[in-house]
């Protein structure tokens, strides 16, 4: 059985204040198409760094990262960003929506940047906002939406280029428990209905338990954990 994503021996360190911090050491991770994986770990342990590397936004110092059997660490930045656009959707703890644009425009934005047809992008964005339950909020700006609604817009935006895997970094980290539960349902529904792979970092045990597998990041490596 082949993997959508397979990382082997990832290492990453940062230098700051004259000190070198080894964040990831000899880290292995794999994800099958349509699988959902939770990564838990204390604050500062390297969860965001790991998602950035898995999502090809950052390069590892060492190790390999295969997408469908191809080692993308050997590719140019341009080749990697093309793969990323086609394959990976990102959802962050802080939604990073553009405050001066409507929900619809925010969701369309990645498609416009990728030079997709504007009418098609608008229709796809409208459908996605309907999918996340915001068909009544198309023209609202982020500041006119609740935290949960903003995160739904961010989820819709992450789907506009039809990724095969979503990397969600503490997607419920800023939400009250009831709203967090709704976002959990939405993510799990996207996985079940669309076969979207999910890698979720979280402190929320309930969310972690709803994934197929749970791993803990500690001392630069991942190990299976039972919650
Ligand atoms: N760009 C960077 N430069 C220097 N240090 C960084 C950088 N990004 C992350 N770090 C450090 O790496 C460690 C892991 O950070 P992070 O991946 O954000 O952890 P987590 O998401 O688990 O809270 C922290 O000690 C952080 O300060
Ligand atoms: Mg983080």
Tab-separated table of C-alpha atoms and ligand atoms in Angstrom:
chain	number	residue	atom	x	y	z
A	1	UNK	CA	0.000	0.000	0.000
A	2	UNK	CA	1.500	3.312	-1.009
A	3	UNK	CA	1.433	6.528	0.959
A	4	UNK	CA	0.258	9.942	-0.126
A	5	UNK	CA	2.897	11.470	2.149
A	6	UNK	CA	5.921	9.712	3.580
A	7	UNK	CA	8.615	11.514	5.549
A	8	UNK	CA	11.765	9.744	6.741
A	9	UNK	CA	14.504	11.012	9.021
A	10	UNK	CA	13.364	14.623	9.077
A	11	UNK	CA	15.606	16.962	11.050
A	12	UNK	CA	15.209	20.688	11.596
A	13	UNK	CA	16.988	23.078	13.899
A	14	UNK	CA	16.840	26.825	14.398
A	15	UNK	CA	19.502	29.192	15.625
A	16	UNK	CA	18.352	32.072	17.783
A	17	UNK	CA	20.043	34.152	20.473
A	18	UNK	CA	23.314	32.376	19.721
A	19	UNK	CA	21.758	29.027	20.591
A	20	UNK	CA	20.932	26.187	18.271
A	21	UNK	CA	17.634	24.462	19.023
A	22	UNK	CA	17.060	21.056	17.499
A	23	UNK	CA	13.319	20.932	16.951
A	24	UNK	CA	12.949	17.773	14.855
A	25	UNK	CA	15.400	14.852	14.892
A	26	UNK	CA	15.055	11.646	12.884
A	27	UNK	CA	11.322	12.123	12.547
A	28	UNK	CA	9.229	9.685	10.488
A	29	UNK	CA	5.625	10.238	9.418
A	30	UNK	CA	3.347	8.694	6.830
A	31	UNK	CA	-0.187	9.302	5.693
A	32	UNK	CA	-2.333	7.222	3.354
A	33	UNK	CA	-4.805	8.823	0.993
A	34	UNK	CA	-7.941	9.755	2.937
A	35	UNK	CA	-6.441	8.961	6.332
A	36	UNK	CA	-6.786	11.273	9.329
A	37	UNK	CA	-3.913	11.705	11.742
A	38	UNK	CA	-3.693	13.699	14.975
A	39	UNK	CA	-0.417	15.113	16.262
A	40	UNK	CA	-0.404	16.197	19.863
A	41	UNK	CA	2.427	17.653	21.914
A	42	UNK	CA	3.262	20.413	24.325
A	43	UNK	CA	3.562	23.992	23.238
A	44	UNK	CA	6.930	24.721	21.607
A	45	UNK	CA	7.663	21.081	20.823
A	46	UNK	CA	7.678	21.663	17.041
A	47	UNK	CA	4.159	20.848	15.811
A	48	UNK	CA	3.837	23.912	13.591
A	49	UNK	CA	7.376	23.439	12.282
A	50	UNK	CA	6.509	19.855	11.375
A	51	UNK	CA	3.322	20.882	9.524
A	52	UNK	CA	5.228	23.560	7.602
A	53	UNK	CA	7.794	20.986	6.504
A	54	UNK	CA	5.192	18.329	5.659
A	55	UNK	CA	3.294	21.000	3.695
A	56	UNK	CA	6.504	22.028	1.855
A	57	UNK	CA	6.349	25.603	3.160
A	58	UNK	CA	9.716	24.967	4.801
A	59	UNK	CA	12.517	22.612	3.888
A	60	UNK	CA	14.023	20.148	6.372
A	61	UNK	CA	17.754	20.262	7.169
A	62	UNK	CA	17.873	16.499	6.635
A	63	UNK	CA	15.577	13.693	5.608
A	64	UNK	CA	13.258	12.893	2.739
A	65	UNK	CA	9.680	13.893	2.024
A	66	UNK	CA	7.841	11.830	-0.555
A	67	UNK	CA	4.526	12.735	-2.136
A	68	UNK	CA	3.157	9.642	-3.910
A	69	UNK	CA	6.615	8.149	-4.035
A	70	UNK	CA	8.437	11.235	-5.337
A	71	UNK	CA	11.035	12.884	-3.089
A	72	UNK	CA	10.123	16.563	-3.223
A	73	UNK	CA	13.196	17.618	-1.214
A	74	UNK	CA	15.062	17.211	-4.529
A	75	UNK	CA	12.746	19.590	-6.386
A	76	UNK	CA	13.110	23.301	-7.133
A	77	UNK	CA	11.036	25.848	-5.204
A	78	UNK	CA	8.873	26.352	-8.265
A	79	UNK	CA	8.149	22.636	-8.687
A	80	UNK	CA	7.402	22.313	-4.990
A	81	UNK	CA	4.983	25.225	-4.950
A	82	UNK	CA	3.108	23.790	-7.928
A	83	UNK	CA	2.728	20.479	-6.081
A	84	UNK	CA	1.688	22.321	-2.901
A	85	UNK	CA	-1.004	24.300	-4.712
A	86	UNK	CA	-2.489	21.168	-6.232
A	87	UNK	CA	-2.223	18.908	-3.227
A	88	UNK	CA	-2.192	20.661	0.138
A	89	UNK	CA	-4.694	22.901	1.941
A	90	UNK	CA	-3.666	24.764	5.103
A	91	UNK	CA	-5.790	25.847	8.045
A	92	UNK	CA	-4.057	27.755	10.826
A	93	UNK	CA	-5.024	28.560	14.400
A	94	UNK	CA	-5.266	32.227	13.478
A	95	UNK	CA	-7.230	32.240	10.272
A	96	UNK	CA	-5.156	34.844	8.340
A	97	UNK	CA	-8.199	36.028	6.394
A	98	UNK	CA	-7.864	39.353	4.566
A	99	UNK	CA	-9.885	41.859	6.624
A	100	UNK	CA	-10.920	44.122	3.733
A	101	UNK	CA	-12.364	41.345	1.597
A	102	UNK	CA	-15.660	39.495	1.885
A	103	UNK	CA	-15.905	35.824	2.824
A	104	UNK	CA	-16.522	34.995	-0.847
A	105	UNK	CA	-13.493	36.990	-2.008
A	106	UNK	CA	-11.277	35.441	0.674
A	107	UNK	CA	-12.234	31.951	-0.471
A	108	UNK	CA	-11.720	32.864	-4.155
A	109	UNK	CA	-8.292	34.416	-3.533
A	110	UNK	CA	-6.055	31.322	-3.925
A	111	UNK	CA	-7.822	30.503	-7.210
A	112	UNK	CA	-7.317	34.037	-8.500
A	113	UNK	CA	-3.644	33.963	-7.493
A	114	UNK	CA	-3.354	30.643	-9.355
A	115	UNK	CA	-4.879	32.455	-12.384
A	116	UNK	CA	-8.012	30.362	-12.498
A	117	UNK	CA	-11.050	31.680	-14.305
A	118	UNK	CA	-12.826	34.302	-12.149
A	119	UNK	CA	-16.410	33.159	-12.787
A	120	UNK	CA	-15.479	29.558	-12.062
A	121	UNK	CA	-13.621	30.584	-8.906
A	122	UNK	CA	-16.627	32.573	-7.708
A	123	UNK	CA	-18.982	29.643	-8.226
A	124	UNK	CA	-16.582	27.190	-6.533
A	125	UNK	CA	-16.154	29.602	-3.586
A	126	UNK	CA	-19.917	29.968	-3.241
A	127	UNK	CA	-20.367	26.184	-3.209
A	128	UNK	CA	-17.616	25.775	-0.616
A	129	UNK	CA	-19.122	28.424	1.647
A	130	UNK	CA	-22.390	26.529	1.362
A	131	UNK	CA	-20.562	23.292	2.258
A	132	UNK	CA	-19.212	24.893	5.443
A	133	UNK	CA	-22.651	26.280	6.317
A	134	UNK	CA	-22.053	29.936	5.446
A	135	UNK	CA	-24.321	30.422	2.434
A	136	UNK	CA	-25.895	33.358	4.295
A	137	UNK	CA	-22.546	35.073	4.913
A	138	UNK	CA	-21.024	35.462	1.440
A	139	UNK	CA	-20.600	39.226	1.559
A	140	UNK	CA	-19.633	39.538	5.233
A	141	UNK	CA	-16.086	40.638	6.030
A	142	UNK	CA	-14.034	38.645	8.582
A	143	UNK	CA	-14.634	41.318	11.263
A	144	UNK	CA	-18.380	40.786	10.884
A	145	UNK	CA	-18.113	37.034	11.543
A	146	UNK	CA	-17.762	35.023	14.760
A	147	UNK	CA	-14.542	33.113	15.485
A	148	UNK	CA	-16.116	29.840	14.391
A	149	UNK	CA	-17.448	31.400	11.198
A	150	UNK	CA	-14.025	32.868	10.422
A	151	UNK	CA	-12.480	29.431	10.827
A	152	UNK	CA	-15.139	27.995	8.482
A	153	UNK	CA	-14.185	30.597	5.872
A	154	UNK	CA	-10.520	29.609	6.323
A	155	UNK	CA	-11.473	25.949	5.833
A	156	UNK	CA	-13.436	26.807	2.670
A	157	UNK	CA	-10.465	28.820	1.392
A	158	UNK	CA	-8.108	25.889	2.005
A	159	UNK	CA	-10.318	23.729	-0.258
A	160	UNK	CA	-10.659	26.023	-3.281
A	161	UNK	CA	-7.781	24.427	-5.228
A	162	UNK	CA	-9.135	20.936	-4.432
A	163	UNK	CA	-6.326	19.614	-2.234
A	164	UNK	CA	-5.989	15.936	-1.365
A	165	UNK	CA	-4.807	16.603	2.168
A	166	UNK	CA	-5.559	19.328	4.685
A	167	UNK	CA	-2.935	20.328	7.233
A	168	UNK	CA	-4.728	21.976	10.136
A	169	UNK	CA	-2.611	23.598	12.860
A	170	UNK	CA	-4.613	23.769	16.101
A	171	UNK	CA	-7.776	24.536	14.133
A	172	UNK	CA	-9.932	24.710	17.253
A	173	UNK	CA	-7.293	26.334	19.481
A	174	UNK	CA	-9.101	29.663	19.773
A	175	UNK	CA	-12.670	28.428	19.902
A	176	UNK	CA	-15.064	27.708	22.746
A	177	UNK	CA	-15.902	23.989	23.212
A	178	UNK	CA	-19.260	24.063	21.382
A	179	UNK	CA	-17.823	25.908	18.362
A	180	UNK	CA	-14.775	23.640	18.431
A	181	UNK	CA	-17.140	20.660	18.231
A	182	UNK	CA	-18.798	22.097	15.126
A	183	UNK	CA	-15.421	22.601	13.428
A	184	UNK	CA	-14.495	19.002	14.350
A	185	UNK	CA	-17.704	17.748	12.727
A	186	UNK	CA	-16.957	19.797	9.632
A	187	UNK	CA	-13.389	18.466	9.285
A	188	UNK	CA	-14.493	14.862	9.825
A	189	UNK	CA	-17.337	15.321	7.319
A	190	UNK	CA	-14.912	16.628	4.684
A	191	UNK	CA	-12.744	13.590	5.286
A	192	UNK	CA	-15.667	11.165	5.020
A	193	UNK	CA	-17.481	12.771	2.081
A	194	UNK	CA	-14.523	13.874	-0.032
A	195	UNK	CA	-11.771	11.477	1.015
A	196	UNK	CA	-9.736	14.474	2.110
A	197	UNK	CA	-6.659	13.412	4.105
A	198	UNK	CA	-6.227	15.245	7.391
A	199	UNK	CA	-3.238	15.981	9.583
A	200	UNK	CA	-4.360	17.941	12.618
A	201	UNK	CA	-2.178	19.273	15.407
A	202	UNK	CA	-4.165	19.849	18.548
A	203	UNK	CA	-4.340	20.138	22.317
A	204	UNK	CA	-7.959	19.068	22.066
A	205	UNK	CA	-8.150	15.393	23.028
A	206	UNK	CA	-11.678	15.046	21.735
A	207	UNK	CA	-10.575	16.199	18.281
A	208	UNK	CA	-7.480	13.972	18.437
A	209	UNK	CA	-9.603	10.932	19.295
A	210	UNK	CA	-11.711	11.434	16.186
A	211	UNK	CA	-8.687	10.882	13.941
A	212	UNK	CA	-7.701	7.371	12.746
A	213	UNK	CA	-4.323	7.561	14.496
A	214	UNK	CA	-2.807	9.676	17.242
A	215	UNK	CA	0.895	10.476	17.488
A	216	UNK	CA	2.742	12.532	20.079
A	217	UNK	CA	5.635	14.818	19.159
A	218	UNK	CA	8.297	14.714	21.841
A	219	UNK	CA	12.081	15.158	21.734
A	220	UNK	CA	11.957	15.788	18.010
A	221	UNK	CA	10.207	12.525	17.108
A	222	UNK	CA	6.733	11.111	16.749
A	223	UNK	CA	5.491	8.118	18.713
A	224	UNK	CA	2.041	6.501	18.750
A	225	UNK	CA	-0.009	7.493	21.759
A	226	UNK	CA	-3.278	6.162	23.179
A	227	UNK	CA	-5.708	8.841	24.329
B	1	LIG	N1	11.634	30.565	12.303
B	1	LIG	C1	12.097	30.229	13.506
B	1	LIG	N2	13.266	30.705	13.972
B	1	LIG	C2	13.764	30.339	15.171
B	1	LIG	N3	13.153	29.471	16.004
B	1	LIG	C3	11.981	28.954	15.597
B	1	LIG	C4	11.384	29.295	14.346
B	1	LIG	N4	10.222	28.610	14.217
B	1	LIG	C5	10.094	27.883	15.348
B	1	LIG	N5	11.151	28.088	16.180
B	1	LIG	C6	11.351	27.428	17.485
B	1	LIG	O1	11.132	26.047	17.307
B	1	LIG	C7	10.443	25.486	18.416
B	1	LIG	C8	9.165	24.813	17.953
B	1	LIG	O2	8.229	25.800	17.536
B	1	LIG	P1	6.804	25.422	16.950
B	1	LIG	O3	6.984	24.513	15.789
B	1	LIG	O4	6.079	26.685	16.718
B	1	LIG	O5	6.162	24.594	18.159
B	1	LIG	P2	4.634	24.253	18.486
B	1	LIG	O6	3.851	24.497	17.231
B	1	LIG	O7	4.637	22.809	18.905
B	1	LIG	O8	4.217	25.136	19.606
B	1	LIG	C9	10.252	26.616	19.402
B	1	LIG	O9	11.286	26.577	20.334
B	1	LIG	C10	10.351	27.841	18.529
B	1	LIG	O10	10.799	28.950	19.272
B	2	LIG	MG1	2.261	25.722	16.850
